[in-house]
Amino acid sequence: MTSDRDPIQILIDEFRRLPGIGSKSAQRLVFYLLKEADEASNQLAEAILGLKAGLQLCSQCNNVTDKNPCRLCQDPNRDPKTICVVEEPFNVLSIEKSGGYRGRYHVLHGVISPINGVGPEDLKLKNLLERLADETVEEIIVATNPTAEGEATALYLSRLIKPLGLKVSRIASGIPVGSDIEYADSVTLSTALAGRRSL
Amino acid sequence: MTSDRDPIQILIDEFRRLPGIGSKSAQRLVFYLLKEADEASNQLAEAILGLKAGLQLCSQCNNVTDKNPCRLCQDPNRDPKTICVVEEPFNVLSIEKSGGYRGRYHVLHGVISPINGVGPEDLKLKNLLERLADETVEEIIVATNPTAEGEATALYLSRLIKPLGLKVSRIASGIPVGSDIEYADSVTLSTALAGRRSL
């Protein structure tokens, strides 16, 4: 049946199931690719095929990578004294883009969420504890999302790691830079007030 | 150099060059594909590769198609007495989706645009005239965009085709259905007034 379908419609349907792409965007993408040179659209297809071909989780930080250990774990210029703990691999990318962090990472691949049946045993904590046994680590920055699940995970990690004599910190929550106090929701505003720092 | 680059970053860059996809959307798409089963992302890649593999222009209507003549030209249920002339292949898709037309199509692959150096000789008019020589055609609906170039093309077609004794019509311009007269621009509003029809 597939062979009889229109190749244009097949690709429109494929694009449409991706997040954030509706039927008009999908149509636009397909006709853009149609006008393009063959090599350019083949490059896109090869990049998709190549995405998972060589990818694995880094044995140290659990980030998705094509090399083990990953580029970030191998980079000698990164500070081995701090580990930033995040929920998902794409959080690493966001923090890297911000340029505000030069230490190591650890990806949990989830957060504690009793409602979804996710407990601490489902998170990638085993190799985190192994890394902490190493004497060079001094501080753990918990950068899970400021949601109920993210906070619960942060609390759990803090109780787990503090007894080992390490510093555990949490990224700041508050009013986003450039936004207006007037439009901040009340939980964010009270968090920002509670988290005030002296000038 | 390519082989040393991160496959995730390669695909992010590939998605980013597509229209309407910024760096955050590209990142989101890549991590969505990463979480998906391998077969699903391979299907997407194959649909991209398959897009141009068997595609050609229909010898009758110039629409992009994997069969010649295309499905629309072959469909015996479509009225051969009207031909709707459009600028680009994706216009056919939009009109088909509207469900308001059951005749044939003809794709010009462009519009007359002296500024861009596009004259009537650059449009796919030759096989349109051949089709008009066929006695079954009675009406040509010019569905080029209501822009300066689209209107010029419509005028050109009308002068070319009317002497052949065929009816030439133009799709209506006016206030979009469901929108508000208050927000219509003045050119659209005066076009809508000029194009009023009796009730």
Short mmCIF file of C-alpha atoms in Angstrom, two decimals:
data_model
loop_
_atom_site.label_atom_id
_atom_site.label_comp_id
_atom_site.label_asym_id
_atom_site.label_seq_id
_atom_site.Cartn_x
_atom_site.Cartn_y
_atom_site.Cartn_z
CA MET A 1 0.00 0.00 0.00
CA THR A 2 2.84 2.34 0.88
CA SER A 3 4.34 2.10 -2.61
CA ASP A 4 1.13 3.39 -4.10
CA ARG A 5 1.00 6.48 -1.89
CA ASP A 6 2.23 9.85 -3.06
CA PRO A 7 5.84 10.41 -1.83
CA ILE A 8 4.95 14.04 -1.07
CA GLN A 9 2.06 12.99 1.18
CA ILE A 10 4.21 10.33 2.88
CA LEU A 11 6.82 12.93 3.87
CA ILE A 12 4.16 15.47 4.93
CA ASP A 13 2.70 12.80 7.26
CA GLU A 14 6.17 11.96 8.60
CA PHE A 15 6.95 15.61 9.39
CA ARG A 16 3.51 16.15 10.92
CA ARG A 17 4.00 13.63 13.69
CA LEU A 18 7.03 15.58 14.98
CA PRO A 19 6.41 17.96 17.88
CA GLY A 20 5.59 21.55 16.96
CA ILE A 21 5.01 20.80 13.27
CA GLY A 22 1.44 21.13 12.03
CA SER A 23 0.11 20.23 8.61
CA LYS A 24 0.91 23.63 7.06
CA SER A 25 4.50 23.65 8.37
CA ALA A 26 4.94 20.05 7.19
CA GLN A 27 3.73 21.00 3.71
CA ARG A 28 6.06 24.00 3.65
CA LEU A 29 9.05 21.86 4.66
CA VAL A 30 8.32 19.26 1.99
CA PHE A 31 8.03 21.82 -0.82
CA TYR A 32 11.18 23.52 0.45
CA LEU A 33 13.06 20.20 0.21
CA LEU A 34 11.55 19.61 -3.25
CA LYS A 35 13.03 22.86 -4.56
CA GLU A 36 16.40 22.15 -3.00
CA ALA A 37 19.30 20.34 -4.63
CA ASP A 38 19.25 16.57 -4.11
CA GLU A 39 22.46 16.55 -2.04
CA ALA A 40 21.01 18.98 0.50
CA SER A 41 17.95 16.85 1.28
CA ASN A 42 20.06 13.69 1.24
CA GLN A 43 22.30 15.29 3.88
CA LEU A 44 19.25 15.81 6.09
CA ALA A 45 18.19 12.17 5.63
CA GLU A 46 21.71 10.93 6.37
CA ALA A 47 21.90 13.08 9.49
CA ILE A 48 18.66 11.46 10.72
CA LEU A 49 19.96 7.97 9.92
CA GLY A 50 23.32 8.82 11.50
CA LEU A 51 21.71 10.16 14.66
CA LYS A 52 21.26 6.85 16.41
CA ALA A 53 23.71 4.73 14.44
CA GLY A 54 26.69 5.42 16.66
CA LEU A 55 25.05 6.91 19.71
CA GLN A 56 25.26 5.49 23.22
CA LEU A 57 25.16 6.76 26.78
CA CYS A 58 28.43 8.02 28.22
CA SER A 59 29.52 5.53 30.90
CA GLN A 60 30.51 8.40 33.18
CA CYS A 61 27.81 11.08 32.86
CA ASN A 62 25.01 9.20 30.97
CA ASN A 63 24.80 11.93 28.32
CA VAL A 64 24.03 10.69 24.78
CA THR A 65 27.28 10.60 22.86
CA ASP A 66 29.05 9.05 19.88
CA LYS A 67 32.26 8.62 21.90
CA ASN A 68 32.68 6.97 25.29
CA PRO A 69 33.55 8.79 27.52
CA CYS A 70 31.79 11.77 25.93
CA ARG A 71 33.48 14.96 24.71
CA LEU A 72 32.54 16.82 27.90
CA CYS A 73 33.90 14.11 30.19
CA GLN A 74 37.11 13.90 28.15
CA ASP A 75 37.70 17.66 27.96
CA PRO A 76 40.71 18.42 30.21
CA ASN A 77 39.72 22.11 30.39
CA ARG A 78 36.54 21.39 32.33
CA ASP A 79 36.61 21.64 36.09
CA PRO A 80 36.36 18.12 37.60
CA LYS A 81 35.49 19.58 41.02
CA THR A 82 31.85 20.34 40.21
CA ILE A 83 29.17 18.08 38.76
CA CYS A 84 25.93 19.59 37.48
CA VAL A 85 23.08 17.07 37.76
CA VAL A 86 20.34 17.44 35.12
CA GLU A 87 17.18 15.55 34.18
CA GLU A 88 17.64 14.98 30.45
CA PRO A 89 20.43 15.12 27.82
CA PHE A 90 18.97 18.26 26.20
CA ASN A 91 19.38 20.11 29.52
CA VAL A 92 23.16 19.70 29.05
CA LEU A 93 22.86 21.42 25.68
CA SER A 94 20.88 24.34 27.14
CA ILE A 95 23.37 24.89 29.98
CA GLU A 96 26.30 24.61 27.56
CA LYS A 97 24.72 27.26 25.33
CA SER A 98 24.34 29.63 28.29
CA GLY A 99 28.13 29.54 28.65
CA GLY A 100 27.77 29.97 32.41
CA TYR A 101 29.22 26.61 33.47
CA ARG A 102 32.64 25.02 32.99
CA GLY A 103 32.36 21.88 35.16
CA ARG A 104 31.15 18.32 34.48
CA TYR A 105 27.62 16.96 34.07
CA HIS A 106 25.55 14.00 35.19
CA VAL A 107 22.30 13.08 33.43
CA LEU A 108 19.64 11.32 35.55
CA HIS A 109 17.35 10.41 32.61
CA GLY A 110 14.25 11.28 34.63
CA VAL A 111 13.03 12.69 37.93
CA ILE A 112 11.43 11.10 40.96
CA SER A 113 7.70 11.08 40.24
CA PRO A 114 5.51 8.79 42.40
CA ILE A 115 2.47 9.62 40.25
CA ASN A 116 4.22 8.18 37.18
CA GLY A 117 5.71 5.34 39.21
CA VAL A 118 9.27 6.65 38.90
CA GLY A 119 11.35 6.11 42.04
CA PRO A 120 15.03 6.84 42.82
CA GLU A 121 15.92 3.32 41.63
CA ASP A 122 14.79 4.30 38.09
CA LEU A 123 17.26 7.18 37.87
CA LYS A 124 20.88 6.80 36.79
CA LEU A 125 22.32 7.33 40.26
CA LYS A 126 24.66 4.34 40.52
CA ASN A 127 27.48 5.81 38.45
CA LEU A 128 26.94 9.23 40.06
CA LEU A 129 27.79 7.72 43.46
CA GLU A 130 30.81 6.00 41.88
CA ARG A 131 32.00 9.36 40.56
CA LEU A 132 31.53 10.96 43.98
CA ALA A 133 33.83 8.36 45.53
CA ASP A 134 36.55 10.02 43.45
CA GLU A 135 38.30 12.60 45.65
CA THR A 136 38.35 15.41 43.08
CA VAL A 137 34.59 16.16 43.25
CA GLU A 138 33.74 18.96 45.71
CA GLU A 139 30.31 20.30 44.72
CA ILE A 140 27.11 18.91 43.20
CA ILE A 141 24.86 21.48 41.53
CA VAL A 142 21.33 20.10 41.21
CA ALA A 143 19.87 21.61 38.02
CA THR A 144 16.61 19.64 37.81
CA ASN A 145 13.59 21.72 36.75
CA PRO A 146 11.91 23.89 39.42
CA THR A 147 8.79 21.66 39.35
CA ALA A 148 7.38 19.50 42.16
CA GLU A 149 9.20 16.43 40.74
CA GLY A 150 12.44 18.34 40.16
CA GLU A 151 12.41 19.74 43.71
CA ALA A 152 11.67 16.30 45.19
CA THR A 153 14.61 14.87 43.23
CA ALA A 154 16.84 17.72 44.42
CA LEU A 155 15.86 17.05 48.03
CA TYR A 156 16.50 13.31 47.61
CA LEU A 157 19.94 13.97 46.09
CA SER A 158 20.82 16.42 48.83
CA ARG A 159 19.98 13.86 51.55
CA LEU A 160 21.92 11.18 49.68
CA ILE A 161 25.06 13.20 48.96
CA LYS A 162 25.48 15.60 51.91
CA PRO A 163 26.40 12.77 54.33
CA LEU A 164 29.37 12.04 52.03
CA GLY A 165 30.79 15.43 53.06
CA LEU A 166 30.18 17.11 49.69
CA LYS A 167 28.61 20.50 49.03
CA VAL A 168 25.18 20.23 47.36
CA SER A 169 23.66 23.34 45.76
CA ARG A 170 20.50 24.08 43.77
CA ILE A 171 20.18 26.45 40.78
CA ALA A 172 18.33 29.67 41.65
CA SER A 173 14.63 30.08 40.91
CA GLY A 174 13.16 33.55 40.44
CA ILE A 175 12.05 36.22 37.99
CA PRO A 176 13.55 35.55 34.52
CA VAL A 177 16.13 38.19 33.51
CA GLY A 178 14.55 40.84 31.28
CA SER A 179 10.98 40.05 32.35
CA ASP A 180 8.64 42.11 34.49
CA ILE A 181 7.75 41.54 38.17
CA GLU A 182 4.22 42.62 37.26
CA TYR A 183 3.74 39.51 35.11
CA ALA A 184 5.50 36.99 37.35
CA ASP A 185 3.22 34.36 38.91
CA SER A 186 2.93 34.49 42.69
CA VAL A 187 4.88 31.25 43.36
CA THR A 188 7.83 32.50 41.30
CA LEU A 189 7.64 35.89 42.99
CA SER A 190 7.64 34.46 46.52
CA THR A 191 10.49 32.11 45.53
CA ALA A 192 12.42 35.12 44.22
CA LEU A 193 11.80 37.00 47.48
CA ALA A 194 12.82 34.03 49.63
CA GLY A 195 15.95 33.56 47.51
CA ARG A 196 17.03 37.22 47.73
CA ARG A 197 20.75 37.89 48.02
CA SER A 198 22.55 40.78 49.66
CA LEU A 199 24.05 43.47 47.43
CA MET B 1 36.00 16.94 9.68
CA THR B 2 32.36 15.89 9.46
CA SER B 3 33.06 12.48 10.98
CA ASP B 4 34.44 14.12 14.11
CA ARG B 5 31.34 16.25 14.68
CA ASP B 6 28.65 15.29 17.14
CA PRO B 7 25.76 13.54 15.26
CA ILE B 8 23.29 15.44 17.45
CA GLN B 9 24.76 18.79 16.43
CA ILE B 10 24.88 17.75 12.77
CA LEU B 11 21.14 16.99 12.76
CA ILE B 12 20.32 20.16 14.74
CA ASP B 13 22.16 22.17 12.06
CA GLU B 14 20.35 20.30 9.28
CA PHE B 15 16.92 20.99 10.80
CA ARG B 16 17.81 24.61 11.48
CA ARG B 17 18.32 25.50 7.85
CA LEU B 18 14.71 24.49 7.07
CA PRO B 19 12.14 27.31 6.91
CA GLY B 20 10.32 28.09 10.17
CA ILE B 21 12.63 25.97 12.34
CA GLY B 22 14.81 27.87 14.78
CA SER B 23 17.55 26.48 16.98
CA LYS B 24 15.21 25.59 19.87
CA SER B 25 12.72 23.79 17.60
CA ALA B 26 15.60 21.98 15.89
CA GLN B 27 16.93 20.84 19.27
CA ARG B 28 13.46 19.69 20.31
CA LEU B 29 13.01 17.69 17.09
CA VAL B 30 16.38 15.98 17.48
CA PHE B 31 15.75 14.91 21.07
CA TYR B 32 12.27 13.75 20.09
CA LEU B 33 13.78 11.53 17.40
CA LEU B 34 16.41 10.30 19.87
CA LYS B 35 13.72 9.04 22.26
CA GLU B 36 11.78 7.39 19.44
CA ALA B 37 12.16 3.82 18.21
CA ASP B 38 14.77 3.41 15.46
CA GLU B 39 12.20 2.35 12.83
CA ALA B 40 10.21 5.56 13.27
CA SER B 41 13.15 7.89 12.59
CA ASN B 42 14.35 5.65 9.77
CA GLN B 43 10.91 6.02 8.18
CA LEU B 44 11.33 9.80 8.25
CA ALA B 45 14.77 9.54 6.64
CA GLU B 46 13.48 7.17 3.97
CA ALA B 47 10.55 9.47 3.22
CA ILE B 48 13.05 12.31 2.64
CA LEU B 49 15.23 10.12 0.42
CA GLY B 50 12.15 8.83 -1.42
CA LEU B 51 10.80 12.32 -1.99
CA LYS B 52 12.77 13.08 -5.11
CA ALA B 53 13.76 9.59 -6.16
CA GLY B 54 10.76 8.93 -8.39
CA LEU B 55 9.36 12.43 -8.78
CA GLN B 56 8.90 14.22 -12.10
CA LEU B 57 6.62 16.85 -13.60
CA CYS B 58 3.33 15.63 -15.02
CA SER B 59 3.49 16.03 -18.81
CA GLN B 60 -0.07 17.38 -18.84
CA CYS B 61 -0.42 19.71 -15.83
CA ASN B 62 3.25 20.18 -14.70
CA ASN B 63 2.41 19.18 -11.13
CA VAL B 64 5.14 17.20 -9.29
CA THR B 65 4.17 13.54 -9.36
CA ASP B 66 5.51 10.01 -9.11
CA LYS B 67 3.27 8.88 -11.98
CA ASN B 68 2.92 10.40 -15.42
CA PRO B 69 0.23 11.57 -16.06
CA CYS B 70 -0.38 12.45 -12.40
CA ARG B 71 -3.19 11.08 -10.22
CA LEU B 72 -5.29 14.21 -10.74
CA CYS B 73 -4.94 14.13 -14.53
CA GLN B 74 -5.75 10.40 -14.58
CA ASP B 75 -8.77 10.63 -12.26
CA PRO B 76 -11.88 10.01 -14.44
CA ASN B 77 -14.12 11.61 -11.78
CA ARG B 78 -12.61 15.05 -12.27
CA ASP B 79 -14.32 17.47 -14.58
CA PRO B 80 -12.20 17.95 -17.75
CA LYS B 81 -14.17 21.08 -18.69
CA THR B 82 -12.37 23.40 -16.23
CA ILE B 83 -8.64 23.97 -15.69
CA CYS B 84 -7.46 25.82 -12.61
CA VAL B 85 -4.15 27.59 -13.31
CA VAL B 86 -1.86 27.98 -10.26
CA GLU B 87 1.65 29.31 -9.63
CA GLU B 88 3.28 26.45 -7.74
CA PRO B 89 2.67 22.73 -7.03
CA PHE B 90 1.79 23.40 -3.37
CA ASN B 91 -1.09 25.61 -4.50
CA VAL B 92 -2.69 22.46 -5.94
CA LEU B 93 -2.47 20.84 -2.50
CA SER B 94 -4.10 23.84 -0.80
CA ILE B 95 -6.98 23.95 -3.27
CA GLU B 96 -7.45 20.17 -3.04
CA LYS B 97 -7.65 20.45 0.76
CA SER B 98 -10.34 23.12 0.50
CA GLY B 99 -12.52 20.54 -1.26
CA GLY B 100 -14.10 23.31 -3.32
CA TYR B 101 -12.85 22.25 -6.74
CA ARG B 102 -13.36 19.10 -8.81
CA GLY B 103 -11.77 20.05 -12.14
CA ARG B 104 -8.22 19.78 -13.54
CA TYR B 105 -5.12 21.85 -12.77
CA HIS B 106 -2.25 23.49 -14.58
CA VAL B 107 0.92 24.56 -12.75
CA LEU B 108 2.84 27.52 -14.23
CA HIS B 109 5.94 27.12 -12.00
CA GLY B 110 6.22 30.86 -11.54
CA VAL B 111 4.55 34.19 -12.31
CA ILE B 112 5.39 37.01 -14.68
CA SER B 113 7.75 39.28 -12.76
CA PRO B 114 9.77 41.82 -14.78
CA ILE B 115 11.70 42.84 -11.64
CA ASN B 116 13.00 39.27 -11.26
CA GLY B 117 13.47 38.91 -15.01
CA VAL B 118 10.65 36.36 -15.36
CA GLY B 119 8.66 36.74 -18.58
CA PRO B 120 5.79 34.69 -20.07
CA GLU B 121 8.36 32.54 -21.91
CA ASP B 122 9.66 31.29 -18.54
CA LEU B 123 6.28 29.91 -17.51
CA LYS B 124 4.97 26.46 -18.46
CA LEU B 125 2.43 27.77 -20.96
CA LYS B 126 3.23 25.59 -23.96
CA ASN B 127 1.40 22.47 -22.78
CA LEU B 128 -1.44 24.63 -21.41
CA LEU B 129 -2.15 25.89 -24.93
CA GLU B 130 -1.93 22.30 -26.20
CA ARG B 131 -4.53 21.27 -23.63
CA LEU B 132 -6.81 24.15 -24.64
CA ALA B 133 -6.76 22.92 -28.24
CA ASP B 134 -8.66 19.93 -26.86
CA GLU B 135 -12.39 20.58 -27.34
CA THR B 136 -13.48 19.46 -23.85
CA VAL B 137 -12.03 22.49 -22.01
CA GLU B 138 -14.58 25.27 -21.46
CA GLU B 139 -13.29 27.43 -18.61
CA ILE B 140 -9.90 28.52 -17.26
CA ILE B 141 -9.87 29.63 -13.61
CA VAL B 142 -6.77 31.73 -12.91
CA ALA B 143 -5.80 31.06 -9.27
CA THR B 144 -2.48 32.92 -9.13
CA ASN B 145 -1.90 34.87 -5.90
CA PRO B 146 -3.62 38.27 -5.57
CA THR B 147 -0.26 40.07 -5.76
CA ALA B 148 1.02 42.47 -8.43
CA GLU B 149 2.81 39.60 -10.21
CA GLY B 150 -0.16 37.25 -9.86
CA GLU B 151 -2.56 39.86 -11.26
CA ALA B 152 -0.22 40.63 -14.17
CA THR B 153 -0.02 36.92 -14.96
CA ALA B 154 -3.82 36.62 -14.78
CA LEU B 155 -4.20 39.54 -17.18
CA TYR B 156 -1.66 38.04 -19.57
CA LEU B 157 -3.43 34.66 -19.52
CA SER B 158 -6.80 36.28 -20.07
CA ARG B 159 -5.52 38.14 -23.17
CA LEU B 160 -3.91 34.94 -24.45
CA ILE B 161 -6.85 32.59 -23.89
CA LYS B 162 -10.00 34.67 -24.43
CA PRO B 163 -9.40 34.97 -28.21
CA LEU B 164 -9.58 31.16 -28.33
CA GLY B 165 -13.25 31.49 -27.38
CA LEU B 166 -12.84 30.09 -23.85
CA LYS B 167 -14.19 31.51 -20.60
CA VAL B 168 -11.45 32.90 -18.34
CA SER B 169 -12.24 33.63 -14.69
CA ARG B 170 -10.25 34.83 -11.67
CA ILE B 171 -10.63 33.61 -8.05
CA ALA B 172 -12.29 36.20 -5.79
CA SER B 173 -10.24 38.52 -3.56
CA GLY B 174 -11.77 39.99 -0.42
CA ILE B 175 -12.11 39.77 3.34
CA PRO B 176 -11.11 36.27 4.56
CA VAL B 177 -14.06 34.27 5.91
CA GLY B 178 -14.24 34.50 9.71
CA SER B 179 -12.08 37.62 9.94
CA ASP B 180 -13.13 41.14 10.84
CA ILE B 181 -13.65 44.07 8.45
CA GLU B 182 -12.11 46.28 11.14
CA TYR B 183 -8.73 44.59 10.69
CA ALA B 184 -8.74 44.26 6.90
CA ASP B 185 -6.20 46.41 5.05
CA SER B 186 -7.63 49.11 2.81
CA VAL B 187 -6.61 47.47 -0.50
CA THR B 188 -8.34 44.22 0.47
CA LEU B 189 -11.38 46.16 1.67
CA SER B 190 -11.73 48.18 -1.54
CA THR B 191 -11.21 44.97 -3.58
CA ALA B 192 -13.98 43.33 -1.54
CA LEU B 193 -16.29 46.29 -2.18
CA ALA B 194 -15.53 46.34 -5.90
CA GLY B 195 -16.10 42.58 -6.08
CA ARG B 196 -19.45 42.66 -4.26
CA ARG B 197 -22.13 40.27 -5.49
CA SER B 198 -25.91 40.63 -5.35
CA LEU B 199 -27.81 38.62 -2.74
#
